[in-house]
PDB file of C-alpha atoms in Angstrom:
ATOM      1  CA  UNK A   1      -5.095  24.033   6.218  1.00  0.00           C
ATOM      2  CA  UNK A   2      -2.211  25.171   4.577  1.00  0.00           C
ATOM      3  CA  UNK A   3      -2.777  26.339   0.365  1.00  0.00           C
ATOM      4  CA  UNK A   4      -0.328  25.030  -2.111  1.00  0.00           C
ATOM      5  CA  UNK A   5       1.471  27.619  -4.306  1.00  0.00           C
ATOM      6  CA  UNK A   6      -1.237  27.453  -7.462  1.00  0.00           C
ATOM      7  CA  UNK A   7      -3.941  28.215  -4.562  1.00  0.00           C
ATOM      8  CA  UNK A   8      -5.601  25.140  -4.533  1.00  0.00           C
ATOM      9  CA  UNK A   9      -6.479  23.044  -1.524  1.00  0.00           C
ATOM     10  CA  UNK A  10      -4.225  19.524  -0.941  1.00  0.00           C
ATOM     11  CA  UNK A  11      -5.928  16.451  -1.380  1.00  0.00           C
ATOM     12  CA  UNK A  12      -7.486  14.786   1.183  1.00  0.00           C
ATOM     13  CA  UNK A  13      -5.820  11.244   1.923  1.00  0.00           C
ATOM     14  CA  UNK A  14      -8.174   9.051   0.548  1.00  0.00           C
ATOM     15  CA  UNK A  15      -7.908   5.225   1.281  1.00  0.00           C
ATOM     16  CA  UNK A  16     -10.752   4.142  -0.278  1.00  0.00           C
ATOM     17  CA  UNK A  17     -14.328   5.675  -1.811  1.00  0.00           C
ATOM     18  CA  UNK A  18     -16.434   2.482  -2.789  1.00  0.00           C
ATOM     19  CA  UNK A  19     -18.520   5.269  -4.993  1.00  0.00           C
ATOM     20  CA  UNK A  20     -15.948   4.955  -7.931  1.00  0.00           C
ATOM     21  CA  UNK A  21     -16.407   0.727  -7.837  1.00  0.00           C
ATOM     22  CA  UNK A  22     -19.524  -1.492  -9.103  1.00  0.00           C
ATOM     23  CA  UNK A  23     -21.189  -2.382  -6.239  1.00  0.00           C
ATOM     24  CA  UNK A  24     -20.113  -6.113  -6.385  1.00  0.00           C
ATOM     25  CA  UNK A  25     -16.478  -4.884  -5.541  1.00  0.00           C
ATOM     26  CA  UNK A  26     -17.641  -2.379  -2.683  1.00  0.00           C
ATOM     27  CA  UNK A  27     -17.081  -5.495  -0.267  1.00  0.00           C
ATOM     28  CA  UNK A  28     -14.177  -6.785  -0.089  1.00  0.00           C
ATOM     29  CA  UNK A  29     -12.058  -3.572  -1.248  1.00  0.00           C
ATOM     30  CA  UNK A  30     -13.450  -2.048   2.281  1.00  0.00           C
ATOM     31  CA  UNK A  31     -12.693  -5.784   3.762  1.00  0.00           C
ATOM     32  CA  UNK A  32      -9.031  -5.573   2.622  1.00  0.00           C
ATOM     33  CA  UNK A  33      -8.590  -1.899   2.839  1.00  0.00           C
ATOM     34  CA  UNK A  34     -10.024  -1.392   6.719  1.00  0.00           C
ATOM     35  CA  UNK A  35      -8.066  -4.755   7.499  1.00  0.00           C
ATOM     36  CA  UNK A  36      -4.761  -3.408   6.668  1.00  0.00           C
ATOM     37  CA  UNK A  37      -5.392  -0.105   8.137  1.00  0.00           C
ATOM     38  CA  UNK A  38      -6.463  -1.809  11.032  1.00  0.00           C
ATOM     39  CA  UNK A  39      -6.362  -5.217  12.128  1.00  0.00           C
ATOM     40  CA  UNK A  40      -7.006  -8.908  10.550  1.00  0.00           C
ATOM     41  CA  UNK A  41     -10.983  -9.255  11.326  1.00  0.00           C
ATOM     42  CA  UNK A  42     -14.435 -10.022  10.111  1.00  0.00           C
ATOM     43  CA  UNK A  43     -16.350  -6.945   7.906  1.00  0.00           C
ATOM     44  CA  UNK A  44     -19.850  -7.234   7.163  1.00  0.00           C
ATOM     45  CA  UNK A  45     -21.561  -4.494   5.292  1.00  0.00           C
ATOM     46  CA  UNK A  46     -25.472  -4.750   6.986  1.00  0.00           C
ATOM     47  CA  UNK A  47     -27.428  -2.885   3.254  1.00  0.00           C
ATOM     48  CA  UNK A  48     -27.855  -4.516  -0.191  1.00  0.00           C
ATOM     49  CA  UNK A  49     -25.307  -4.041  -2.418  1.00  0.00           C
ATOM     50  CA  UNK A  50     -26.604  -1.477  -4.428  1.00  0.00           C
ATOM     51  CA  UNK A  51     -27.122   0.785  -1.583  1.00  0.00           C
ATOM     52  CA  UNK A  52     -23.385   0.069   0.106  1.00  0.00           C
ATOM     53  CA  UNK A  53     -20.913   2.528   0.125  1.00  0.00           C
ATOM     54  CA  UNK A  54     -17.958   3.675   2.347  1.00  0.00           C
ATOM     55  CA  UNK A  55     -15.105   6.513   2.234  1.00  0.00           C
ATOM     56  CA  UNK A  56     -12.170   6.320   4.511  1.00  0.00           C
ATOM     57  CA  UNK A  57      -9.306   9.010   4.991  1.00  0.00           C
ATOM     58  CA  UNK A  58      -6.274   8.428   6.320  1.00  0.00           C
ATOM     59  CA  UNK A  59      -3.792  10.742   7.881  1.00  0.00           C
ATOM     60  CA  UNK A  60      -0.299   9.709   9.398  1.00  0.00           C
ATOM     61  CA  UNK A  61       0.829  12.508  12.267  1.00  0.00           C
ATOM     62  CA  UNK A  62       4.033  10.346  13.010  1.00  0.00           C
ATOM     63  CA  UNK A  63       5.113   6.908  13.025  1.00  0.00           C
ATOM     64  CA  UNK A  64       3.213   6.155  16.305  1.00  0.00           C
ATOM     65  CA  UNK A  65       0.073   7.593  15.239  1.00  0.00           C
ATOM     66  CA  UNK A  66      -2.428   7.711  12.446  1.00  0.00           C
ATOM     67  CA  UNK A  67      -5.737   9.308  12.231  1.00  0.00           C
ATOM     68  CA  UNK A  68      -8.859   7.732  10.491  1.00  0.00           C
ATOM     69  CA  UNK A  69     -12.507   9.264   9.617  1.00  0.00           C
ATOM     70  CA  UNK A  70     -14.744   6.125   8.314  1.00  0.00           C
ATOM     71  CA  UNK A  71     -18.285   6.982   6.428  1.00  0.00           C
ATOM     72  CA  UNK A  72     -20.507   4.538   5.415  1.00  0.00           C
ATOM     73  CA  UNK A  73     -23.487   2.647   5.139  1.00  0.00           C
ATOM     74  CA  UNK A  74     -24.713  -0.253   8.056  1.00  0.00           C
ATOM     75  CA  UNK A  75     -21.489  -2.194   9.000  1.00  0.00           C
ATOM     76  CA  UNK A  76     -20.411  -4.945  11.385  1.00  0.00           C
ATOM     77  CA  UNK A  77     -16.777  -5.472  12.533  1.00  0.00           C
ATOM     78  CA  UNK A  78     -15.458  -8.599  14.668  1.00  0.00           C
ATOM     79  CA  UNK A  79     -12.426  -9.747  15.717  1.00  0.00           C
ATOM     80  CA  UNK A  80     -12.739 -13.445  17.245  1.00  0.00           C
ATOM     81  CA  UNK A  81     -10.336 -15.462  18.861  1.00  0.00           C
ATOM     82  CA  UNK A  82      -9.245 -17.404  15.450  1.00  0.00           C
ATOM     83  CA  UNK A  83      -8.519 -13.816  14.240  1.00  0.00           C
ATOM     84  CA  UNK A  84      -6.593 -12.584  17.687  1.00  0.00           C
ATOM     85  CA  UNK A  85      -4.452 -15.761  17.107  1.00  0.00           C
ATOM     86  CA  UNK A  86      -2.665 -13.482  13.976  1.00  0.00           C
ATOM     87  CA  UNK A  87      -0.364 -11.248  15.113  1.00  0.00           C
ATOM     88  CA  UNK A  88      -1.655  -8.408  14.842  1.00  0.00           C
ATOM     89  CA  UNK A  89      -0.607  -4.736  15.227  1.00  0.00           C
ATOM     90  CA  UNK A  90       0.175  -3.832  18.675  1.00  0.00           C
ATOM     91  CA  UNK A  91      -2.280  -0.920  18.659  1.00  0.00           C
ATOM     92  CA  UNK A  92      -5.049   1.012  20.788  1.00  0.00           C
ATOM     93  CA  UNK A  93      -7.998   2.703  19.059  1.00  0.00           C
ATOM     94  CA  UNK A  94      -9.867   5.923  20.152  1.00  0.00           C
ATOM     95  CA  UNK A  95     -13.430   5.207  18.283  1.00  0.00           C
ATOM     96  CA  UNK A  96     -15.552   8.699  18.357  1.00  0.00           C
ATOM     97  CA  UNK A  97     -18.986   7.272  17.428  1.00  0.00           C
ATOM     98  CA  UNK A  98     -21.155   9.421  15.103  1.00  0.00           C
ATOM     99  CA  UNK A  99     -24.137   7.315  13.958  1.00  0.00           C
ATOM    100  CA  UNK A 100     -27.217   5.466  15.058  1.00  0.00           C
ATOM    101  CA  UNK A 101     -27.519   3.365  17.481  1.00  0.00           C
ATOM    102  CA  UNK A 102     -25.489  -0.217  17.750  1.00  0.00           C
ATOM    103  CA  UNK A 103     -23.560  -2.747  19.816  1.00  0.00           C
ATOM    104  CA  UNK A 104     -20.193  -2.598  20.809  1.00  0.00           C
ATOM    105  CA  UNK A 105     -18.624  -5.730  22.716  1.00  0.00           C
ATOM    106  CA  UNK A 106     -15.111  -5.815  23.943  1.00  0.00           C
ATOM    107  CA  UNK A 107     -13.522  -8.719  25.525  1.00  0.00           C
ATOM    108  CA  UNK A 108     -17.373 -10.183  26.224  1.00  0.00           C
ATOM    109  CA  UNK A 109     -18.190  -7.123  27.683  1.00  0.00           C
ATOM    110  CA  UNK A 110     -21.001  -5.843  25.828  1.00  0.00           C
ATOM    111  CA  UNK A 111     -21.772  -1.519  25.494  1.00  0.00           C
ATOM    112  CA  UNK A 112     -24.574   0.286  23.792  1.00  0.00           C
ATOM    113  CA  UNK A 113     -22.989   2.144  20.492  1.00  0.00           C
ATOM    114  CA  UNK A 114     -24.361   5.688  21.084  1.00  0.00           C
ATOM    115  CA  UNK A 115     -23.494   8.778  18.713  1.00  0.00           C
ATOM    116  CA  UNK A 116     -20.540  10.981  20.280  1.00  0.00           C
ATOM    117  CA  UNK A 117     -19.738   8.297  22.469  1.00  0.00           C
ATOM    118  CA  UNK A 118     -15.585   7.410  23.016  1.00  0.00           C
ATOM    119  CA  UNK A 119     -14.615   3.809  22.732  1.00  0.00           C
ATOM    120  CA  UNK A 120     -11.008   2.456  23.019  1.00  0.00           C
ATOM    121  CA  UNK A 121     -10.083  -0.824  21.929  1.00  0.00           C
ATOM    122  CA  UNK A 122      -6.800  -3.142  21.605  1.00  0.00           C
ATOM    123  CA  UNK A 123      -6.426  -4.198  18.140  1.00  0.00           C
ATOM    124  CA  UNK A 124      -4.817  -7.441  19.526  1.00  0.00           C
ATOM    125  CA  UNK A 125      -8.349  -8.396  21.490  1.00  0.00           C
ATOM    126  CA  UNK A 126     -11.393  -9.551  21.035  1.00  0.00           C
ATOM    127  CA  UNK A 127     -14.203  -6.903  19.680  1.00  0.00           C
ATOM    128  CA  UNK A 128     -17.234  -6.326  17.782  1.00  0.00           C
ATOM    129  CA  UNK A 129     -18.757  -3.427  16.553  1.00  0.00           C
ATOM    130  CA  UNK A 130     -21.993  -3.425  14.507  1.00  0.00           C
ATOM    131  CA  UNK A 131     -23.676  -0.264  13.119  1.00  0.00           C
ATOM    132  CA  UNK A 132     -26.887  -0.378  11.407  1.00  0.00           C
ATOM    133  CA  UNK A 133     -27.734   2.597   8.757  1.00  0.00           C
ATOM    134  CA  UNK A 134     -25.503   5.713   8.157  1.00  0.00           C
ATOM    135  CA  UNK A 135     -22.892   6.740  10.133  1.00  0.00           C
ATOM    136  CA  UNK A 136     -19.035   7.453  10.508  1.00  0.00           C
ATOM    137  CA  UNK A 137     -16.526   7.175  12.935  1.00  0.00           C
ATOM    138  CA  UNK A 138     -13.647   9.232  14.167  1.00  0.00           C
ATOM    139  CA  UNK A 139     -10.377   6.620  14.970  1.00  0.00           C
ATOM    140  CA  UNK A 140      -7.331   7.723  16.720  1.00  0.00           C
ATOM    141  CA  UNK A 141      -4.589   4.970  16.197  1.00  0.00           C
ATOM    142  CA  UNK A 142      -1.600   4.923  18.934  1.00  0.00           C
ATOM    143  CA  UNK A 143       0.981   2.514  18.727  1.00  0.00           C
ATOM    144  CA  UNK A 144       0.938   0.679  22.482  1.00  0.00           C
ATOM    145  CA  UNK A 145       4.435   1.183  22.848  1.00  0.00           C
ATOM    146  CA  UNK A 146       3.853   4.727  22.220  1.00  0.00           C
ATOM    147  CA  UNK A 147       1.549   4.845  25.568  1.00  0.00           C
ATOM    148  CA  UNK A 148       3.230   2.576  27.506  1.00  0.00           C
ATOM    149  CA  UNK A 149       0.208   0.132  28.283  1.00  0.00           C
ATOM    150  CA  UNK A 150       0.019  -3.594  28.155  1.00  0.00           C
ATOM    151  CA  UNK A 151      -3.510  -5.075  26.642  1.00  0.00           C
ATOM    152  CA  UNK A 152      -4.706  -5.680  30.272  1.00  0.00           C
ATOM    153  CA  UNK A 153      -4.148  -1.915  31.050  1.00  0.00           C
ATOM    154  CA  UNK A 154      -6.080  -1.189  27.670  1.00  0.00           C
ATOM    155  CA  UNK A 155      -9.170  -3.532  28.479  1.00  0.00           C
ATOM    156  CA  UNK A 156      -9.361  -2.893  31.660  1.00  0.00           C
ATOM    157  CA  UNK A 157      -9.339   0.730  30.966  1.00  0.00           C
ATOM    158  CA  UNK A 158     -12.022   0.257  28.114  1.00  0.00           C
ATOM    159  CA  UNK A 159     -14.360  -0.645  30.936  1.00  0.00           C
ATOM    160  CA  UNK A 160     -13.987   2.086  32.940  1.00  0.00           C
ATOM    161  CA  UNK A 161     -13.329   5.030  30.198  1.00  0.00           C
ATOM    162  CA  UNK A 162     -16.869   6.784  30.433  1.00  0.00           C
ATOM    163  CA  UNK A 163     -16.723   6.507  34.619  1.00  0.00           C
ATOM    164  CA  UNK A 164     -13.457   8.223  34.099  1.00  0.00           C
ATOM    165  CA  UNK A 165     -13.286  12.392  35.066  1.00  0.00           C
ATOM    166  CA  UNK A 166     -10.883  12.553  31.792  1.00  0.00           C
ATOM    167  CA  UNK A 167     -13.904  11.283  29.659  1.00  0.00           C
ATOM    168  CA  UNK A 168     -15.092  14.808  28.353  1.00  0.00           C
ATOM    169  CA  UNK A 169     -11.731  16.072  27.837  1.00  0.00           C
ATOM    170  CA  UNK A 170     -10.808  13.282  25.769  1.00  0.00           C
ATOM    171  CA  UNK A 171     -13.603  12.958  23.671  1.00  0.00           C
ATOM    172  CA  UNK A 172     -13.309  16.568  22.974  1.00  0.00           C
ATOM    173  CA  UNK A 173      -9.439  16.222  22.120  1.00  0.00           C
ATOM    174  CA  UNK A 174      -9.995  13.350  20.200  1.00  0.00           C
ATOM    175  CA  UNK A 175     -12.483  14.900  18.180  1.00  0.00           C
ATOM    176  CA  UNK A 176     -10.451  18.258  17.749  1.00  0.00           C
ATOM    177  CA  UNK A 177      -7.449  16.184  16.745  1.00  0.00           C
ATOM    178  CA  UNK A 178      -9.584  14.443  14.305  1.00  0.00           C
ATOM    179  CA  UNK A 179     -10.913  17.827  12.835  1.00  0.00           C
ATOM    180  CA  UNK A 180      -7.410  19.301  12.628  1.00  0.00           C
ATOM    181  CA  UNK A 181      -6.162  16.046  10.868  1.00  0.00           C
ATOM    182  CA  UNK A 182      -5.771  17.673   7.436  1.00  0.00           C
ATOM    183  CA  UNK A 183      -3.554  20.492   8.838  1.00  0.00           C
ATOM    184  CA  UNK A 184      -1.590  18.549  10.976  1.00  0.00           C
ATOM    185  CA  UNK A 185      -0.711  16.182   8.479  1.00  0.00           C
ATOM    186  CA  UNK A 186       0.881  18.843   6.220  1.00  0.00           C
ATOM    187  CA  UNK A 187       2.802  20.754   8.845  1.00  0.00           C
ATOM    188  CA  UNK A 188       4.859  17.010   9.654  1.00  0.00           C
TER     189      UNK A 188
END
């Protein structure tokens, strides 16, 4: 990480921490916040109020790609057909799963949510993610263009990510990317 000139450590990029809001407001600032980092969709936070809260960070590496780390409490994200008929960004997500257990359905294909598991997702499809209790996630955001994939390549690819002998590597890139974030970010 690089040091600015009076010694002190940059910010991190901080899109939202629901710990400086009452918790009445924790709700929708993460709905509209994680929607416009992401994609129009359904966000349902699974705790009582007073015991929801989230922190995501944001880092841009170029115009093609952004990095996100998401902590929070129980949450629940869908994107149904009325939502897929917005436009929405033409983008493919690299989801690093590091929390309990949950459900992760893509295009009506449904996947056990298990902690270090890799997930990749159109933004433009149908999904669902729900994650009860504490957890975070690791999200690698690549414009499609970027890799050259149509959103048939992407789902059909979803399905067979963890069958594929790349798996390990890119897990363990995505999640050395992720940790680098803050350094890469500055040296842009």
């Amino acid at each position: 990480m690089k040091i600015a000139r009076d010694g002190r450590c940059p910010p991190v990029p901080v899109l939202l921490d629901t710990s400086l809001l009452p918790a009445g407001e924790r709700a929708e600032a993460l709905q509209s916040v994680l929607t416009g980092a992401t994609a129009p969709h359904e966000l349902r936070l699974l705790d009582p109020p007073e015991r929801v809260h989230a922190r995501l960070e944001h880092w841009q590496l170029s115009p093609d790609i952004a990095l996100l780390h998401q902590h929070s409490s129980g949450v629940s994200h869908s994107r149904t057909a009325k939502h897929a008929h917005k436009d929405g960004p033409e983008r493919v997500v690299f989801v690093l799963h590091d929390g309990g257990p949950g459900g992760y359905v893509h295009e009506e294909r449904a996947y056990p949510l298990l902690r270090g598991a890799l997930y990749v997702t159109d933004l433009n499809s149908c999904y669902s993610y729900t994650r009860p209790g504490e957890g975070s996630a690791r999200i690698v955001q690549v414009e499609r263009s970027a890799l050259g994939l149509s959103m048939e390549q992407v789902q059909c690819a979803a399905v067979h990510l963890q069958a594929s002998p790349l798996y390990r590597l890119l897990r363990s890139h995505i999640a050395d990317l992720c940790a680098a974030a803050p350094a890469l970010s500055l040296s842009l």
